[in-house]
mmCIF file of C-alpha atoms in Angstrom:
data_model
loop_
_atom_site.group_PDB
_atom_site.id
_atom_site.type_symbol
_atom_site.label_atom_id
_atom_site.label_comp_id
_atom_site.label_asym_id
_atom_site.label_seq_id
_atom_site.Cartn_x
_atom_site.Cartn_y
_atom_site.Cartn_z
ATOM 1 C CA TYR S 1 101.173 103.754 89.886
ATOM 2 C CA TRP S 2 100.960 103.334 93.332
ATOM 3 C CA GLN S 3 99.803 99.981 95.355
ATOM 4 C CA LEU S 4 99.628 99.327 98.938
ATOM 5 C CA THR S 5 102.097 96.308 99.971
ATOM 6 C CA GLN S 6 103.034 94.501 103.508
ATOM 7 C CA PHE S 7 105.454 97.611 103.984
ATOM 8 C CA GLY S 8 103.000 100.232 102.836
ATOM 9 C CA SER S 9 102.339 102.817 99.422
ATOM 10 C CA GLN S 10 105.268 101.085 96.741
ATOM 11 C CA PRO S 11 105.360 101.732 93.267
ATOM 12 C CA ARG S 12 104.279 99.252 90.930
ATOM 13 C CA PRO S 13 106.621 97.024 88.549
ATOM 14 C CA GLY S 14 107.708 99.000 85.248
ATOM 15 C CA LYS S 15 109.532 101.994 83.897
ATOM 16 C CA PHE S 16 107.796 105.324 84.916
ATOM 17 C CA ARG S 17 108.340 109.194 84.137
ATOM 18 C CA ALA S 18 108.024 111.669 87.197
ATOM 19 C CA ARG S 19 107.887 115.358 86.568
ATOM 20 C CA LYS S 20 107.517 117.806 89.140
ATOM 21 C CA LEU S 21 106.860 121.987 88.271
ATOM 22 C CA ALA S 22 106.929 124.519 90.504
ATOM 23 C CA SER S 23 103.728 126.626 90.570
ATOM 24 C CA ASP S 24 105.561 129.275 88.134
ATOM 25 C CA GLY S 25 105.938 126.361 85.724
ATOM 26 C CA GLU S 26 109.912 126.015 86.713
ATOM 27 C CA MET S 27 110.977 122.530 86.071
ATOM 28 C CA VAL S 28 112.084 120.826 89.399
ATOM 29 C CA TYR S 29 113.013 117.356 87.860
ATOM 30 C CA ASP S 30 112.027 115.517 84.435
ATOM 31 C CA VAL S 31 112.930 111.903 85.352
ATOM 32 C CA ASN S 32 112.816 108.346 84.959
ATOM 33 C CA TYR S 33 112.098 105.465 87.327
ATOM 34 C CA SER S 34 112.855 101.735 86.738
ATOM 35 C CA ILE S 35 110.775 99.365 89.259
ATOM 36 C CA GLY S 36 111.509 95.809 90.328
ATOM 37 C CA GLN S 37 109.095 93.269 90.525
ATOM 38 C CA ASP S 38 109.160 93.166 94.256
ATOM 39 C CA GLY S 39 108.327 97.171 93.948
ATOM 40 C CA PHE S 40 111.652 98.446 94.892
ATOM 41 C CA ARG S 41 114.055 100.664 92.495
ATOM 42 C CA ILE S 42 116.383 98.851 90.633
ATOM 43 C CA THR S 43 120.019 99.848 90.523
ATOM 44 C CA PRO S 44 121.456 99.549 86.913
ATOM 45 C CA GLU S 45 124.756 97.614 86.961
ATOM 46 C CA TYR S 46 124.964 96.709 90.639
ATOM 47 C CA GLU S 47 121.710 94.774 91.231
ATOM 48 C CA SER S 48 122.335 91.298 90.638
ATOM 49 C CA GLY S 49 119.182 88.711 90.395
ATOM 50 C CA ALA S 50 120.112 87.673 93.897
ATOM 51 C CA PRO S 51 120.998 88.914 97.418
ATOM 52 C CA SER S 52 125.007 88.737 97.743
ATOM 53 C CA ASN S 53 126.778 87.897 101.094
ATOM 54 C CA ASN S 54 129.296 90.701 99.637
ATOM 55 C CA GLY S 55 126.231 93.060 99.048
ATOM 56 C CA ILE S 56 125.217 96.132 100.717
ATOM 57 C CA ASN S 57 121.567 96.856 101.290
ATOM 58 C CA PHE S 58 120.197 100.610 101.149
ATOM 59 C CA LEU S 59 117.404 101.112 103.297
ATOM 60 C CA GLY S 60 115.226 104.489 104.176
ATOM 61 C CA ASP S 61 112.868 106.730 102.648
ATOM 62 C CA SER S 62 112.449 108.886 99.224
ATOM 63 C CA PHE S 63 116.207 110.373 99.852
ATOM 64 C CA THR S 64 117.364 106.352 99.519
ATOM 65 C CA PHE S 65 115.003 105.737 96.665
ATOM 66 C CA GLY S 66 116.248 108.982 94.446
ATOM 67 C CA GLU S 67 113.351 110.939 94.283
ATOM 68 C CA GLY S 68 113.783 113.475 91.167
ATOM 69 C CA LEU S 69 116.840 111.615 90.006
ATOM 70 C CA GLN S 70 117.591 109.205 87.304
ATOM 71 C CA ASP S 71 118.420 105.000 88.114
ATOM 72 C CA ASP S 72 122.342 106.110 87.907
ATOM 73 C CA GLU S 73 122.465 108.838 90.140
ATOM 74 C CA THR S 74 121.268 107.331 93.602
ATOM 75 C CA MET S 75 123.329 106.895 96.577
ATOM 76 C CA ALA S 76 123.614 103.074 95.871
ATOM 77 C CA TYR S 77 124.601 103.403 92.561
ATOM 78 C CA TYR S 78 127.171 106.067 93.105
ATOM 79 C CA THR S 79 128.568 103.559 96.257
ATOM 80 C CA GLY S 80 128.291 100.729 93.904
ATOM 81 C CA ASP S 81 130.324 102.529 91.057
ATOM 82 C CA LEU S 82 132.977 103.867 93.884
ATOM 83 C CA VAL S 83 133.769 100.282 95.214
ATOM 84 C CA ARG S 84 134.021 98.887 91.828
ATOM 85 C CA GLN S 85 136.563 101.716 90.955
ATOM 86 C CA SER S 86 138.856 100.597 94.545
ATOM 87 C CA GLY S 87 139.125 97.362 92.524
ATOM 88 C CA ARG S 88 136.465 95.113 94.518
ATOM 89 C CA ALA S 89 133.231 94.331 93.202
ATOM 90 C CA LEU S 90 129.941 95.268 95.373
ATOM 91 C CA THR S 91 126.431 94.258 95.056
ATOM 92 C CA VAL S 92 124.008 96.557 96.421
ATOM 93 C CA LYS S 93 120.015 96.958 96.491
ATOM 94 C CA ASN S 94 117.698 99.948 96.942
ATOM 95 C CA TYR S 95 115.235 99.528 99.580
ATOM 96 C CA GLY S 96 114.466 103.070 99.835
ATOM 97 C CA MET S 97 110.684 103.727 100.031
ATOM 98 C CA SER S 98 109.159 107.718 99.350
ATOM 99 C CA GLY S 99 107.032 108.698 102.454
ATOM 100 C CA GLY S 100 108.938 105.687 104.579
ATOM 101 C CA GLY S 101 111.398 105.732 107.273
ATOM 102 C CA VAL S 102 113.119 103.318 109.973
ATOM 103 C CA HIS S 103 110.324 101.567 110.788
ATOM 104 C CA GLN S 104 109.696 99.935 106.467
ATOM 105 C CA ALA S 105 113.925 99.371 107.100
ATOM 106 C CA LEU S 106 113.032 96.982 109.760
ATOM 107 C CA ALA S 107 110.003 95.631 108.620
ATOM 108 C CA ILE S 108 111.970 95.056 105.381
ATOM 109 C CA LEU S 109 114.663 93.490 107.566
ATOM 110 C CA GLN S 110 111.933 91.136 109.564
ATOM 111 C CA SER S 111 110.258 90.027 106.243
ATOM 112 C CA LYS S 112 110.738 86.950 104.261
ATOM 113 C CA LEU S 113 112.189 88.604 101.833
ATOM 114 C CA ASN S 114 115.431 87.390 101.234
ATOM 115 C CA THR S 115 117.704 90.489 102.610
ATOM 116 C CA SER S 116 121.003 88.665 103.062
ATOM 117 C CA ALA S 117 123.904 91.105 102.584
ATOM 118 C CA LYS S 118 127.313 91.863 104.168
ATOM 119 C CA THR S 119 125.841 95.136 104.995
ATOM 120 C CA GLN S 120 122.595 96.456 105.805
ATOM 121 C CA PHE S 121 122.544 100.427 105.235
ATOM 122 C CA ILE S 122 120.090 103.008 106.649
ATOM 123 C CA LEU S 123 120.233 106.521 105.689
ATOM 124 C CA THR S 124 117.914 108.596 107.990
ATOM 125 C CA SER S 125 116.944 111.883 110.008
ATOM 126 C CA PRO S 126 115.394 112.260 113.786
ATOM 127 C CA TRP S 127 112.050 113.392 111.439
ATOM 128 C CA HIS S 128 111.766 109.879 110.455
ATOM 129 C CA ALA S 129 110.482 109.243 114.190
ATOM 130 C CA SER S 130 107.008 111.125 113.266
ATOM 131 C CA ARG S 131 106.519 108.373 110.459
ATOM 132 C CA ALA S 132 107.538 105.732 112.752
ATOM 133 C CA ALA S 133 104.746 106.823 115.280
ATOM 134 C CA CYS S 134 101.704 106.834 112.519
ATOM 135 C CA ALA S 135 101.805 110.444 113.020
ATOM 136 C CA ASP S 136 101.898 111.879 109.400
ATOM 137 C CA PHE S 137 98.716 110.540 106.885
ATOM 138 C CA PHE S 138 100.681 109.489 104.410
ATOM 139 C CA THR S 139 102.068 106.485 106.646
ATOM 140 C CA LEU S 140 98.419 104.696 106.104
ATOM 141 C CA GLY S 141 99.145 100.988 105.777
ATOM 142 C CA SER S 142 102.833 100.990 106.632
ATOM 143 C CA PRO S 143 104.180 99.153 109.476
ATOM 144 C CA LYS S 144 103.642 99.995 112.933
ATOM 145 C CA TYR S 145 105.564 99.108 116.177
ATOM 146 C CA LEU S 146 105.176 99.802 119.832
ATOM 147 C CA LEU S 147 107.951 100.195 122.394
ATOM 148 C CA GLU S 148 109.107 97.897 124.954
ATOM 149 C CA ASN S 149 110.240 98.135 127.971
ATOM 150 C CA SER S 150 113.414 96.693 127.181
ATOM 151 C CA GLY S 151 114.021 99.098 124.940
ATOM 152 C CA TYR S 152 113.567 97.359 121.565
ATOM 153 C CA VAL S 153 110.310 96.911 120.045
ATOM 154 C CA SER S 154 107.822 94.731 118.499
ATOM 155 C CA ARG S 155 105.541 94.798 115.540
ATOM 156 C CA ASP S 156 101.873 95.613 116.429
ATOM 157 C CA GLY S 157 100.197 95.711 113.183
ATOM 158 C CA TYR S 158 99.700 98.737 110.709
ATOM 159 C CA CYS S 159 99.699 102.111 110.870
ATOM 160 C CA ARG S 160 96.292 104.017 111.134
ATOM 161 C CA SER S 161 94.586 100.857 110.332
ATOM 162 C CA PHE S 162 91.342 100.274 109.758
ATOM 163 C CA SER S 163 91.664 96.943 107.209
ATOM 164 C CA TRP S 164 88.557 97.443 106.309
ATOM 165 C CA VAL S 165 89.280 100.876 104.340
ATOM 166 C CA GLU S 166 92.815 99.926 103.508
ATOM 167 C CA TYR S 167 91.127 97.446 100.957
ATOM 168 C CA SER S 168 88.442 99.162 100.204
ATOM 169 C CA PRO S 169 88.072 100.324 96.344
ATOM 170 C CA LYS S 170 90.458 102.686 95.417
ATOM 171 C CA ALA S 171 87.572 105.859 94.651
ATOM 172 C CA VAL S 172 86.230 104.611 98.183
ATOM 173 C CA ARG S 173 89.398 105.023 100.006
ATOM 174 C CA GLY S 174 89.998 108.075 98.779
ATOM 175 C CA LEU S 175 86.865 109.371 99.527
ATOM 176 C CA ILE S 176 87.377 108.406 103.262
ATOM 177 C CA THR S 177 91.215 108.557 103.721
ATOM 178 C CA SER S 178 90.849 112.639 102.657
ATOM 179 C CA SER S 179 88.291 113.068 104.953
ATOM 180 C CA ASN S 180 89.242 115.751 107.812
ATOM 181 C CA ILE S 181 87.238 113.625 110.291
ATOM 182 C CA PHE S 182 88.474 110.400 109.149
ATOM 183 C CA LYS S 183 92.267 111.423 110.576
ATOM 184 C CA LEU S 184 91.406 113.411 113.683
ATOM 185 C CA ILE S 185 90.021 109.665 114.156
ATOM 186 C CA GLN S 186 92.914 108.204 113.419
ATOM 187 C CA ASP S 187 95.479 110.688 115.631
ATOM 188 C CA SER S 188 93.221 109.993 118.128
ATOM 189 C CA LEU S 189 93.051 106.839 118.500
ATOM 190 C CA PHE S 190 96.692 105.550 116.769
ATOM 191 C CA VAL S 191 99.039 108.276 116.754
ATOM 192 C CA ALA S 192 101.824 109.393 119.758
ATOM 193 C CA SER S 193 102.136 113.042 119.475
ATOM 194 C CA ASP S 194 104.257 113.918 122.277
ATOM 195 C CA GLN S 195 107.498 114.182 119.900
ATOM 196 C CA ASP S 196 109.863 112.941 122.682
ATOM 197 C CA LYS S 197 108.069 109.492 123.041
ATOM 198 C CA GLN S 198 108.278 109.628 119.206
ATOM 199 C CA ILE S 199 112.056 109.573 119.420
ATOM 200 C CA ASP S 200 112.306 107.082 122.387
ATOM 201 C CA LEU S 201 110.408 104.670 119.483
ATOM 202 C CA TYR S 202 112.383 105.855 116.675
ATOM 203 C CA LEU S 203 115.599 104.500 118.644
ATOM 204 C CA GLY S 204 114.093 101.726 119.885
ATOM 205 C CA ILE S 205 113.068 100.352 116.197
ATOM 206 C CA LEU S 206 117.428 101.380 115.149
ATOM 207 C CA ARG S 207 118.021 99.745 118.338
ATOM 208 C CA THR S 208 116.426 96.320 116.827
ATOM 209 C CA ALA S 209 117.169 96.942 113.550
ATOM 210 C CA ALA S 210 121.162 96.883 115.200
ATOM 211 C CA LYS S 211 119.662 93.645 117.365
ATOM 212 C CA GLU S 212 118.632 91.914 113.947
ATOM 213 C CA SER S 213 121.580 92.804 111.451
ATOM 214 C CA LYS S 214 123.827 90.986 114.316
ATOM 215 C CA SER S 215 121.741 88.192 114.958
ATOM 216 C CA ARG S 216 122.617 87.379 111.201
ATOM 217 C CA ASP S 217 126.348 88.489 111.197
ATOM 218 C CA GLU S 218 125.735 91.371 109.384
ATOM 219 C CA ALA S 219 127.368 95.265 109.584
ATOM 220 C CA LEU S 220 124.626 97.806 110.244
ATOM 221 C CA VAL S 221 125.770 101.158 108.885
ATOM 222 C CA ILE S 222 123.501 104.251 109.607
ATOM 223 C CA GLY S 223 124.074 107.642 107.364
ATOM 224 C CA PHE S 224 122.621 110.305 110.029
ATOM 225 C CA ILE S 225 121.266 113.545 108.127
ATOM 226 C CA ASN S 226 120.396 116.680 110.984
ATOM 227 C CA ALA S 227 117.087 117.874 111.022
ATOM 228 C CA ASP S 228 116.631 121.588 111.015
ATOM 229 C CA GLU S 229 116.793 122.578 114.604
ATOM 230 C CA LYS S 230 113.564 124.120 114.548
ATOM 231 C CA TRP S 231 112.447 120.775 113.990
ATOM 232 C CA PHE S 232 112.938 119.805 117.627
ATOM 233 C CA VAL S 233 109.784 120.933 119.933
ATOM 234 C CA GLY S 234 110.712 118.652 123.297
ATOM 235 C CA SER S 235 114.112 117.297 124.838
ATOM 236 C CA TYR S 236 115.973 115.993 122.136
ATOM 237 C CA ASP S 237 118.561 117.768 119.414
ATOM 238 C CA ASN S 238 120.362 116.564 116.592
ATOM 239 C CA GLU S 239 123.559 115.763 118.625
ATOM 240 C CA LYS S 240 121.607 113.853 121.455
ATOM 241 C CA VAL S 241 119.691 111.838 118.872
ATOM 242 C CA PHE S 242 123.251 111.233 117.466
ATOM 243 C CA LYS S 243 124.650 110.048 120.537
ATOM 244 C CA GLN S 244 122.214 107.916 121.709
ATOM 245 C CA ILE S 245 122.347 105.749 118.412
ATOM 246 C CA GLN S 246 126.386 106.020 118.962
ATOM 247 C CA ALA S 247 125.749 104.554 122.280
ATOM 248 C CA MET S 248 123.702 101.553 121.093
ATOM 249 C CA GLY S 249 126.978 100.479 119.593
ATOM 250 C CA ILE S 250 125.878 101.550 116.120
ATOM 251 C CA ASP S 251 128.341 102.324 113.238
ATOM 252 C CA VAL S 252 126.636 105.903 112.358
ATOM 253 C CA ILE S 253 128.177 108.066 109.806
ATOM 254 C CA ASP S 254 127.389 112.291 109.412
ATOM 255 C CA MET S 255 126.286 112.760 106.044
ATOM 256 C CA THR S 256 124.636 115.976 106.492
ATOM 257 C CA LEU S 257 126.971 117.446 104.870
ATOM 258 C CA THR S 258 127.020 121.083 106.762
ATOM 259 C CA ASN S 259 126.691 122.001 110.155
ATOM 260 C CA ARG S 260 123.318 122.497 110.162
ATOM 261 C CA ASN S 261 120.623 121.480 107.961
ATOM 262 C CA GLU S 262 119.394 124.755 107.434
ATOM 263 C CA ASP S 263 122.549 125.968 105.853
ATOM 264 C CA LEU S 264 123.162 123.252 103.470
ATOM 265 C CA PRO S 265 124.842 124.558 99.825
ATOM 266 C CA LYS S 266 122.584 124.534 97.095
ATOM 267 C CA LYS S 267 124.273 122.350 94.974
ATOM 268 C CA TYR S 268 122.944 119.411 97.457
ATOM 269 C CA TYR S 269 118.944 119.688 96.879
ATOM 270 C CA LEU S 270 116.819 120.016 93.828
ATOM 271 C CA HIS S 271 115.051 123.217 94.631
ATOM 272 C CA GLU S 272 113.888 125.604 97.381
ATOM 273 C CA LEU S 273 110.563 123.938 97.101
ATOM 274 C CA ASP S 274 112.123 120.479 97.202
ATOM 275 C CA LYS S 275 114.889 119.464 99.223
ATOM 276 C CA HIS S 276 115.428 116.125 98.315
ATOM 277 C CA PRO S 277 119.247 115.516 97.438
ATOM 278 C CA THR S 278 121.203 115.978 94.169
ATOM 279 C CA ALA S 279 123.263 113.900 92.345
ATOM 280 C CA ALA S 280 126.157 115.340 93.711
ATOM 281 C CA ALA S 281 124.571 115.024 97.712
ATOM 282 C CA ASN S 282 124.148 111.741 96.539
ATOM 283 C CA LEU S 283 127.559 111.372 95.495
ATOM 284 C CA GLU S 284 129.592 112.768 98.313
ATOM 285 C CA ARG S 285 127.346 110.561 100.956
ATOM 286 C CA ALA S 286 128.184 107.854 99.009
ATOM 287 C CA HIS S 287 132.363 108.921 99.213
ATOM 288 C CA LEU S 288 131.572 108.672 103.529
ATOM 289 C CA LEU S 289 129.897 105.678 102.598
ATOM 290 C CA SER S 290 132.440 103.589 100.488
ATOM 291 C CA GLN S 291 135.318 105.182 102.511
ATOM 292 C CA ARG S 292 133.848 103.733 106.101
ATOM 293 C CA LEU S 293 133.193 100.142 104.446
ATOM 294 C CA LYS S 294 137.196 99.957 102.917
ATOM 295 C CA ILE S 295 138.168 100.729 106.907
ATOM 296 C CA ASN S 296 135.460 98.094 107.967
ATOM 297 C CA ASN S 297 137.081 95.308 105.310
#
């Protein structure tokens, strides 16, 4: 049910059942997704038909989308619920994209979509850096950015982009993009393999998102989740990335829910083979965000 849009791969509008099984047949999840006409997930009760100056937009990847969870188990839903319980109204919009990252979050903010809101919230982790650098094969057709000397980024087309491939018939596109030779060509032409450079670009995208939000008189809040320590192969680590974001003057919240991501309690992820957040994890992170929103108000 996927389609290629200006932001990369998005689901088509409609209601879809998503099931995932482990190799031994164990059910990982069996849920339903409601997708709006704009290709983004619907948040029941708390999403109005139009953007709100009193609202909050949720941007990010499948963690934000709510992979493996029902419509009323996403972080966006729980945040709306918690704020309503405190006696205030809040409109939310879920712009999370499976396989997405900060580059898509920025592209959505810079697009012609009416994304006006009081707060822009991006849930992210350092491993979004490889996605922003187009290093992952599934980033084909997603927004690409170039890091400028100023520390900000500028739009530079699309990831791993050969337009004739992207818009060829699905069967032909699948045959070409599954080829190892094609992937090697893409890697050589479009990908920065140095992790430090990837993270520099990642930070530049967040810096630009902060500038975009400020120009619109909107607050930007970053929810930061630590990467596994073994993920880092260059000069960066979780603490350094976190402090770099803070140094930009961005309001950032540690949402790892544990000291090390490797030690995350089992109640916070779906399965040993699928580390997407559970409803319990989303509720905990919604508590952290709603508390910050209360302080900011």
